[in-house]
Structures are given as structure tokens and as C-alpha cells.
Short mmCIF file of N, CA, C and O in Angstrom, two decimals:
data_model
loop_
_atom_site.label_atom_id
_atom_site.label_comp_id
_atom_site.label_asym_id
_atom_site.label_seq_id
_atom_site.Cartn_x
_atom_site.Cartn_y
_atom_site.Cartn_z
N MET I 13 68.54 -27.90 341.22
CA MET I 13 67.80 -28.59 342.24
C MET I 13 67.66 -29.98 341.90
O MET I 13 67.58 -30.43 340.78
N ILE I 14 68.03 -30.81 342.81
CA ILE I 14 68.00 -32.24 342.66
C ILE I 14 66.67 -32.66 342.72
O ILE I 14 65.93 -32.27 343.84
N ALA I 15 66.02 -33.60 341.97
CA ALA I 15 64.82 -34.11 341.89
C ALA I 15 64.59 -35.03 343.24
O ALA I 15 65.57 -35.83 343.78
N SER I 16 63.44 -34.99 343.95
CA SER I 16 63.32 -35.78 345.14
C SER I 16 62.74 -37.13 344.76
O SER I 16 62.58 -37.24 343.38
N ARG I 17 62.65 -38.11 345.66
CA ARG I 17 62.40 -39.45 345.44
C ARG I 17 61.10 -39.49 344.82
O ARG I 17 60.81 -40.02 343.66
N ASP I 18 60.25 -38.76 345.37
CA ASP I 18 58.78 -38.67 344.56
C ASP I 18 58.63 -38.20 343.27
O ASP I 18 57.73 -38.57 342.69
N THR I 19 59.48 -37.10 343.03
CA THR I 19 59.53 -36.66 341.76
C THR I 19 59.98 -37.64 340.64
O THR I 19 59.23 -37.65 339.59
N LYS I 20 61.19 -38.33 341.12
CA LYS I 20 61.62 -39.34 340.17
C LYS I 20 60.55 -40.45 339.68
O LYS I 20 60.11 -40.90 338.70
N PHE I 21 59.65 -40.91 340.93
CA PHE I 21 58.77 -41.91 340.64
C PHE I 21 57.54 -41.24 339.81
O PHE I 21 56.80 -42.10 339.13
N GLY I 22 57.27 -40.19 340.10
CA GLY I 22 56.28 -39.33 339.39
C GLY I 22 56.72 -39.49 337.93
O GLY I 22 55.84 -39.66 337.04
N CYS I 23 57.83 -39.21 337.76
CA CYS I 23 58.14 -39.13 336.19
C CYS I 23 58.02 -40.57 335.62
O CYS I 23 57.54 -40.61 334.47
N LEU I 24 58.35 -41.56 336.45
CA LEU I 24 58.15 -42.83 335.97
C LEU I 24 56.72 -43.05 335.56
O LEU I 24 56.36 -43.65 334.58
N TRP I 25 55.79 -42.88 336.46
CA TRP I 25 54.38 -43.26 336.29
C TRP I 25 53.83 -42.46 335.29
O TRP I 25 52.95 -42.70 334.36
N GLY I 26 54.27 -41.05 335.17
CA GLY I 26 53.81 -40.16 334.09
C GLY I 26 54.12 -40.44 332.64
O GLY I 26 53.02 -40.58 331.86
N ASN I 27 55.35 -41.20 332.56
CA ASN I 27 55.49 -41.56 331.51
C ASN I 27 54.85 -42.80 330.94
O ASN I 27 54.59 -42.88 329.67
N ASP I 28 54.75 -43.72 332.15
CA ASP I 28 54.09 -44.84 331.49
C ASP I 28 52.72 -44.64 331.07
O ASP I 28 52.34 -45.14 330.07
N ALA I 29 52.07 -43.57 331.61
CA ALA I 29 50.70 -42.99 330.88
C ALA I 29 50.92 -42.41 329.40
O ALA I 29 50.06 -42.84 328.67
N TRP I 30 51.95 -41.79 329.43
CA TRP I 30 52.27 -41.21 328.07
C TRP I 30 52.50 -42.18 327.00
O TRP I 30 52.02 -42.33 325.79
N ILE I 31 53.13 -43.34 327.43
CA ILE I 31 53.54 -44.31 326.47
C ILE I 31 52.28 -45.17 326.14
O ILE I 31 52.24 -45.78 325.10
N ALA I 32 51.59 -45.49 327.10
CA ALA I 32 50.08 -45.95 327.06
C ALA I 32 49.28 -45.20 325.93
O ALA I 32 48.71 -45.97 325.09
N ILE I 33 49.34 -44.07 325.94
CA ILE I 33 48.54 -43.21 325.11
C ILE I 33 49.23 -43.03 323.53
O ILE I 33 48.44 -43.14 322.61
N ASP I 34 50.55 -42.96 323.57
CA ASP I 34 51.13 -42.99 322.28
C ASP I 34 52.46 -43.52 322.28
O ASP I 34 53.64 -43.12 322.74
N PRO I 35 52.44 -45.12 322.05
CA PRO I 35 53.63 -45.96 322.18
C PRO I 35 54.57 -45.60 321.11
O PRO I 35 55.58 -46.26 321.20
N LEU I 36 54.46 -44.78 320.29
CA LEU I 36 55.54 -44.52 319.18
C LEU I 36 56.18 -43.18 319.49
O LEU I 36 56.90 -42.59 318.51
N ASN I 37 55.91 -42.46 320.59
CA ASN I 37 56.75 -41.22 320.96
C ASN I 37 57.84 -41.49 321.58
O ASN I 37 57.90 -41.91 322.78
N PRO I 38 58.87 -41.06 321.05
CA PRO I 38 60.32 -41.46 321.78
C PRO I 38 60.72 -40.98 322.85
O PRO I 38 61.38 -41.11 323.58
N LEU I 39 60.12 -39.44 322.90
CA LEU I 39 60.43 -38.64 324.10
C LEU I 39 60.01 -39.36 325.42
O LEU I 39 60.73 -39.06 326.53
N SER I 40 59.00 -39.90 325.62
CA SER I 40 58.41 -40.59 326.51
C SER I 40 59.21 -41.71 327.03
O SER I 40 59.52 -41.95 328.09
N TYR I 41 59.77 -42.48 326.34
CA TYR I 41 60.74 -43.46 326.41
C TYR I 41 62.17 -43.01 326.74
O TYR I 41 62.62 -43.40 327.89
N ARG I 42 62.57 -42.03 326.23
CA ARG I 42 63.67 -41.05 326.79
C ARG I 42 63.58 -40.52 328.27
O ARG I 42 64.28 -40.94 329.08
N ASN I 43 62.41 -39.96 328.40
CA ASN I 43 62.24 -39.42 329.80
C ASN I 43 62.18 -40.27 330.87
O ASN I 43 62.46 -40.22 331.98
N ARG I 44 61.49 -41.48 330.59
CA ARG I 44 61.24 -42.55 331.65
C ARG I 44 62.68 -43.38 331.61
O ARG I 44 63.02 -43.72 332.68
N GLY I 45 63.41 -43.65 330.66
CA GLY I 45 64.75 -44.09 330.65
C GLY I 45 65.46 -43.42 331.70
O GLY I 45 66.53 -43.71 332.38
N ILE I 46 65.57 -41.87 331.60
CA ILE I 46 66.33 -40.97 332.42
C ILE I 46 65.56 -41.15 333.66
O ILE I 46 66.57 -41.05 334.74
N ALA I 47 64.54 -41.27 334.15
CA ALA I 47 63.86 -41.42 335.43
C ALA I 47 64.49 -42.80 336.10
O ALA I 47 64.84 -42.79 337.10
N TYR I 48 64.59 -43.81 335.18
CA TYR I 48 65.16 -45.11 335.49
C TYR I 48 66.70 -45.01 335.90
O TYR I 48 67.04 -45.59 336.91
N LEU I 49 67.44 -44.25 335.02
CA LEU I 49 68.72 -44.00 335.55
C LEU I 49 68.94 -43.36 336.87
O LEU I 49 69.65 -43.66 337.64
N LEU I 50 67.83 -42.31 337.13
CA LEU I 50 68.01 -41.63 338.49
C LEU I 50 67.64 -42.38 339.66
O LEU I 50 67.94 -42.27 340.74
N THR I 51 66.85 -43.43 339.51
CA THR I 51 66.45 -44.60 340.46
C THR I 51 67.41 -45.63 340.32
O THR I 51 67.19 -46.78 341.20
N ALA I 52 68.83 -45.54 339.70
CA ALA I 52 69.44 -46.83 339.74
C ALA I 52 68.93 -47.92 339.09
O ALA I 52 69.56 -48.91 339.35
N GLN I 53 68.10 -47.99 338.08
CA GLN I 53 67.36 -48.95 337.59
C GLN I 53 67.89 -49.22 336.15
O GLN I 53 67.42 -48.86 335.03
N PHE I 54 69.29 -49.52 336.08
CA PHE I 54 70.13 -49.19 334.63
C PHE I 54 69.41 -50.35 333.69
O PHE I 54 69.40 -49.62 332.60
N ASP I 55 69.13 -51.45 333.90
CA ASP I 55 68.80 -52.10 332.90
C ASP I 55 67.61 -51.80 332.15
O ASP I 55 67.34 -51.90 331.14
N ARG I 56 66.51 -51.29 332.97
CA ARG I 56 65.33 -50.85 332.53
C ARG I 56 65.41 -49.47 331.79
O ARG I 56 64.87 -49.34 330.64
N ALA I 57 66.45 -48.67 332.10
CA ALA I 57 66.81 -47.49 331.56
C ALA I 57 67.61 -47.70 330.12
O ALA I 57 66.87 -47.16 329.14
N LEU I 58 68.14 -48.75 330.02
CA LEU I 58 68.76 -49.08 328.56
C LEU I 58 67.73 -49.60 327.64
O LEU I 58 67.66 -49.41 326.49
N VAL I 59 66.60 -50.46 328.24
CA VAL I 59 65.73 -51.01 327.29
C VAL I 59 64.77 -49.60 326.93
O VAL I 59 64.51 -49.54 325.55
N ASP I 60 64.43 -48.70 327.76
CA ASP I 60 63.74 -47.70 327.23
C ASP I 60 64.48 -46.64 326.40
O ASP I 60 63.86 -46.28 325.27
N LEU I 61 65.84 -46.45 326.60
CA LEU I 61 66.53 -45.50 325.93
C LEU I 61 66.83 -46.04 324.43
O LEU I 61 66.97 -45.56 323.49
N SER I 62 67.12 -47.48 324.44
CA SER I 62 67.20 -48.16 323.03
C SER I 62 65.86 -47.93 322.27
O SER I 62 66.05 -47.72 321.32
N LYS I 63 64.70 -48.15 323.07
CA LYS I 63 63.51 -48.00 322.13
C LYS I 63 63.28 -46.41 321.59
O LYS I 63 62.88 -46.39 320.74
N ALA I 64 63.68 -45.59 322.56
CA ALA I 64 63.65 -44.15 322.01
C ALA I 64 64.57 -44.12 320.90
O ALA I 64 64.30 -43.21 319.52
N ILE I 65 65.86 -44.48 320.89
CA ILE I 65 66.71 -44.66 319.80
C ILE I 65 65.95 -45.21 318.62
O ILE I 65 66.05 -44.63 317.44
N GLU I 66 65.50 -46.23 318.58
CA GLU I 66 64.69 -47.22 317.55
C GLU I 66 63.61 -46.23 316.96
O GLU I 66 63.56 -46.14 315.63
N LEU I 67 62.95 -45.33 317.89
CA LEU I 67 61.68 -44.44 317.31
C LEU I 67 62.38 -43.05 316.76
O LEU I 67 61.55 -42.32 316.43
N GLY I 68 63.69 -43.00 316.68
CA GLY I 68 64.36 -41.84 316.01
C GLY I 68 64.81 -40.74 316.90
O GLY I 68 65.02 -39.77 316.36
N ASP I 69 64.96 -41.08 318.35
CA ASP I 69 65.44 -39.81 319.28
C ASP I 69 66.94 -39.90 319.16
O ASP I 69 67.58 -40.22 320.24
N GLU I 70 67.63 -39.50 318.26
CA GLU I 70 69.05 -39.57 318.25
C GLU I 70 69.32 -37.94 318.13
O GLU I 70 68.37 -37.25 317.42
N PRO I 71 70.43 -37.48 318.69
CA PRO I 71 71.23 -38.15 319.53
C PRO I 71 71.10 -38.27 320.94
O PRO I 71 72.00 -38.65 321.76
N ASN I 72 70.15 -37.57 321.36
CA ASN I 72 69.87 -37.43 322.76
C ASN I 72 69.81 -38.83 323.36
O ASN I 72 70.32 -38.89 324.67
N ALA I 73 68.85 -39.73 323.11
CA ALA I 73 68.95 -40.87 323.71
C ALA I 73 70.06 -41.64 323.71
O ALA I 73 70.36 -42.37 324.76
N LEU I 74 71.02 -41.55 322.80
CA LEU I 74 72.26 -42.30 322.64
C LEU I 74 73.15 -41.50 323.62
O LEU I 74 73.75 -42.35 324.31
N PHE I 75 73.09 -40.39 323.96
CA PHE I 75 73.93 -39.71 324.84
C PHE I 75 73.56 -40.30 326.40
O PHE I 75 74.57 -40.58 327.11
N VAL I 76 72.19 -40.20 326.67
CA VAL I 76 71.77 -40.99 327.86
C VAL I 76 72.30 -42.20 327.99
O VAL I 76 72.82 -42.60 329.04
N ARG I 77 71.85 -42.93 326.99
CA ARG I 77 72.28 -44.35 327.12
C ARG I 77 73.58 -44.59 327.46
O ARG I 77 73.93 -45.58 328.14
N GLY I 78 74.65 -43.84 326.52
CA GLY I 78 75.97 -43.90 327.12
C GLY I 78 76.32 -43.73 328.48
O GLY I 78 77.20 -44.38 329.00
N ILE I 79 75.49 -42.76 329.28
CA ILE I 79 75.66 -42.73 330.49
C ILE I 79 75.31 -43.91 331.25
O ILE I 79 75.92 -44.44 332.26
N GLY I 80 74.23 -44.61 330.79
CA GLY I 80 73.65 -45.97 331.51
C GLY I 80 74.85 -46.99 331.25
O GLY I 80 74.99 -47.70 332.19
N PHE I 81 75.27 -47.07 329.87
CA PHE I 81 76.45 -47.91 330.02
C PHE I 81 77.66 -47.67 330.87
O PHE I 81 78.33 -48.60 331.27
N ILE I 82 77.84 -46.33 330.97
CA ILE I 82 78.98 -46.01 332.06
C ILE I 82 78.85 -46.43 333.42
O ILE I 82 79.40 -46.98 334.06
N ASN I 83 77.38 -46.16 334.12
CA ASN I 83 76.95 -46.68 335.14
C ASN I 83 76.98 -48.02 335.39
O ASN I 83 77.30 -49.08 336.51
N LEU I 84 76.67 -49.16 334.13
CA LEU I 84 77.13 -50.70 334.21
C LEU I 84 78.48 -51.05 334.05
O LEU I 84 78.74 -52.36 333.74
N GLU I 85 79.11 -50.02 333.71
CA GLU I 85 80.75 -50.21 333.62
C GLU I 85 80.88 -51.07 332.21
O GLU I 85 81.82 -52.00 332.19
N GLU I 86 79.98 -50.86 331.21
CA GLU I 86 80.11 -51.54 329.81
C GLU I 86 80.98 -50.44 328.91
O GLU I 86 80.21 -49.79 328.24
N ARG I 87 82.21 -50.38 329.11
CA ARG I 87 82.93 -49.09 328.35
C ARG I 87 82.87 -49.06 326.98
O ARG I 87 82.71 -48.07 326.45
N GLU I 88 83.08 -50.17 326.43
CA GLU I 88 82.95 -50.15 324.97
C GLU I 88 81.70 -49.79 324.28
O GLU I 88 81.68 -48.75 323.45
N LYS I 89 80.54 -50.31 325.05
CA LYS I 89 79.13 -49.85 324.64
C LYS I 89 79.03 -48.18 325.09
O LYS I 89 78.41 -47.31 323.98
N ALA I 90 79.35 -47.70 325.95
CA ALA I 90 79.20 -46.35 326.21
C ALA I 90 80.14 -45.58 325.40
O ALA I 90 79.91 -44.52 324.76
N ILE I 91 81.28 -45.84 325.13
CA ILE I 91 82.29 -45.31 324.14
C ILE I 91 81.71 -45.11 322.64
O ILE I 91 81.70 -44.10 322.07
N ALA I 92 80.98 -46.45 322.24
CA ALA I 92 80.11 -46.36 320.82
C ALA I 92 79.10 -45.43 320.93
O ALA I 92 78.97 -44.57 319.82
N ASP I 93 78.13 -45.37 321.89
CA ASP I 93 77.22 -44.43 321.91
C ASP I 93 77.65 -43.02 321.94
O ASP I 93 77.07 -42.22 321.38
N LEU I 94 78.44 -42.63 322.78
CA LEU I 94 79.21 -41.27 323.10
C LEU I 94 79.83 -40.85 321.96
O LEU I 94 79.66 -39.73 321.48
N GLU I 95 80.47 -41.74 321.02
CA GLU I 95 81.12 -41.27 319.71
C GLU I 95 80.21 -40.90 318.72
O GLU I 95 80.21 -40.08 317.86
N ARG I 96 79.03 -41.82 318.60
CA ARG I 96 77.96 -41.66 317.77
C ARG I 96 77.29 -40.37 318.00
O ARG I 96 76.79 -39.68 316.93
N THR I 97 77.12 -40.24 319.20
CA THR I 97 76.41 -38.86 319.47
C THR I 97 77.31 -37.53 318.82
O THR I 97 76.63 -36.47 318.59
N LEU I 98 78.76 -37.62 318.90
CA LEU I 98 79.27 -36.40 318.58
C LEU I 98 79.38 -36.45 317.06
O LEU I 98 79.35 -35.47 316.46
N GLU I 99 79.14 -37.55 316.19
CA GLU I 99 79.03 -37.66 314.85
C GLU I 99 77.63 -36.93 314.48
O GLU I 99 77.66 -36.16 313.52
N LEU I 100 76.61 -37.39 315.39
CA LEU I 100 75.29 -36.68 315.00
C LEU I 100 75.01 -35.17 315.28
O LEU I 100 74.38 -34.31 314.80
N GLY I 101 75.71 -34.81 316.39
CA GLY I 101 75.74 -33.50 316.96
C GLY I 101 74.96 -33.43 318.06
O GLY I 101 73.75 -34.11 318.24
N LEU I 102 75.30 -32.61 319.04
CA LEU I 102 74.52 -32.46 320.22
C LEU I 102 74.60 -30.82 320.49
O LEU I 102 75.19 -30.09 319.99
N GLU I 103 73.57 -30.46 321.46
CA GLU I 103 73.74 -29.00 321.93
C GLU I 103 75.26 -28.82 322.59
O GLU I 103 75.63 -29.92 323.22
N PRO I 104 75.55 -27.70 322.80
CA PRO I 104 76.93 -27.42 323.38
C PRO I 104 77.24 -28.27 324.69
O PRO I 104 78.17 -28.63 324.95
N THR I 105 76.34 -27.88 325.55
CA THR I 105 76.57 -28.58 326.98
C THR I 105 76.75 -30.08 326.96
O THR I 105 77.65 -30.63 327.57
N GLN I 106 75.82 -30.75 326.07
CA GLN I 106 76.16 -32.33 326.01
C GLN I 106 77.23 -32.56 325.09
O GLN I 106 77.88 -33.56 325.48
N GLN I 107 77.59 -31.77 324.35
CA GLN I 107 78.71 -32.15 323.55
C GLN I 107 79.85 -31.98 324.52
O GLN I 107 80.72 -32.91 324.30
N ARG I 108 80.06 -30.89 325.41
CA ARG I 108 81.02 -31.07 326.19
C ARG I 108 81.38 -32.19 327.27
O ARG I 108 82.36 -32.75 327.46
N ASP I 109 79.97 -32.56 327.58
CA ASP I 109 79.99 -33.66 328.49
C ASP I 109 80.55 -34.84 327.89
O ASP I 109 80.98 -35.73 328.37
N ALA I 110 79.91 -35.31 326.65
CA ALA I 110 80.19 -36.34 325.81
C ALA I 110 81.73 -36.45 325.68
O ALA I 110 82.32 -37.31 325.78
N GLU I 111 82.30 -35.23 325.45
CA GLU I 111 83.82 -35.28 325.07
C GLU I 111 84.60 -35.54 326.38
O GLU I 111 85.43 -36.32 326.44
N ALA I 112 84.01 -35.03 327.49
CA ALA I 112 84.79 -35.38 328.69
C ALA I 112 84.63 -36.60 329.28
O ALA I 112 85.68 -37.29 329.60
N PHE I 113 83.61 -37.23 328.98
CA PHE I 113 83.29 -38.88 329.25
C PHE I 113 84.08 -39.48 328.37
O PHE I 113 84.65 -40.38 328.94
N LEU I 114 84.28 -39.27 327.06
CA LEU I 114 85.08 -39.79 326.30
C LEU I 114 86.73 -39.83 326.58
O LEU I 114 87.37 -40.88 326.60
N LYS I 115 87.00 -38.69 327.03
CA LYS I 115 88.17 -38.60 327.33
C LYS I 115 88.65 -39.45 328.53
O LYS I 115 89.81 -40.27 328.63
N GLU I 116 87.68 -39.51 329.49
CA GLU I 116 87.93 -40.24 330.81
C GLU I 116 88.03 -41.75 330.27
O GLU I 116 88.67 -42.67 330.72
N LEU I 117 87.08 -42.17 329.51
CA LEU I 117 86.94 -43.56 329.20
C LEU I 117 88.17 -44.03 328.19
O LEU I 117 88.26 -45.29 328.28
N ASN I 118 88.66 -43.22 327.58
CA ASN I 118 89.90 -43.61 326.95
C ASN I 118 91.09 -43.49 327.35
O ASN I 118 92.21 -43.68 326.72
N GLN I 119 91.30 -43.14 328.67
CA GLN I 119 92.52 -43.16 329.52
C GLN I 119 92.94 -44.71 330.02
O GLN I 119 92.17 -45.36 330.14
#
């Protein structure tokens, strides 16, 4: 199921509240970063995903940030993030996706 516009914005507002309550929780930053990606707010997404990484949410936030860099056509940064995620290890579905993205980026 594809998230509706209202659901996406609800995710943004909900994570704003969680970040206010616990500003050191990397999952709230990652989740808000994903919501920003879904609403094509790529610069904001990268800020939140970078904060999630800083707070220890690797490799998941790195993987998502790599997708953000792809959307911004920042190929080298996307490759660096996706390669790092493979070094750290991902769940199998994300692993396959990262490998596919890297294959496409390296052509």
C-alpha cells in the first residue's frame, strides 16, 4: 500500500513530537528523514538522516541517505553510503536493493 499524502505529513508531525521528547533517538530522525524523502524534501531528508547516522543508526540511515543522494543526483555520495552499508551489513532485502543501486550507479 502506498502512503497517502496525509499519512506522510502525519509521519512528519509525529516524528517532530518524538524528537522534541527524545532528541537523542536516532529512529525518529530516520523516520522523519524517510517521510521527507516521500514528500520530495530531499535536503531536509539528508539533514535528518545524517543526524540519525551521527546518533548511531547505521547501516539503515546510511542506506536511506544513499537513496536521497540518488534523488539529488549526487552519485559519488550515494555510492559511498551504499558501499558502507554493505560493509556494515543489512537485512537481505535492503542488501539486494543496495547491490542493485550500486550496480546501476557504477555503469
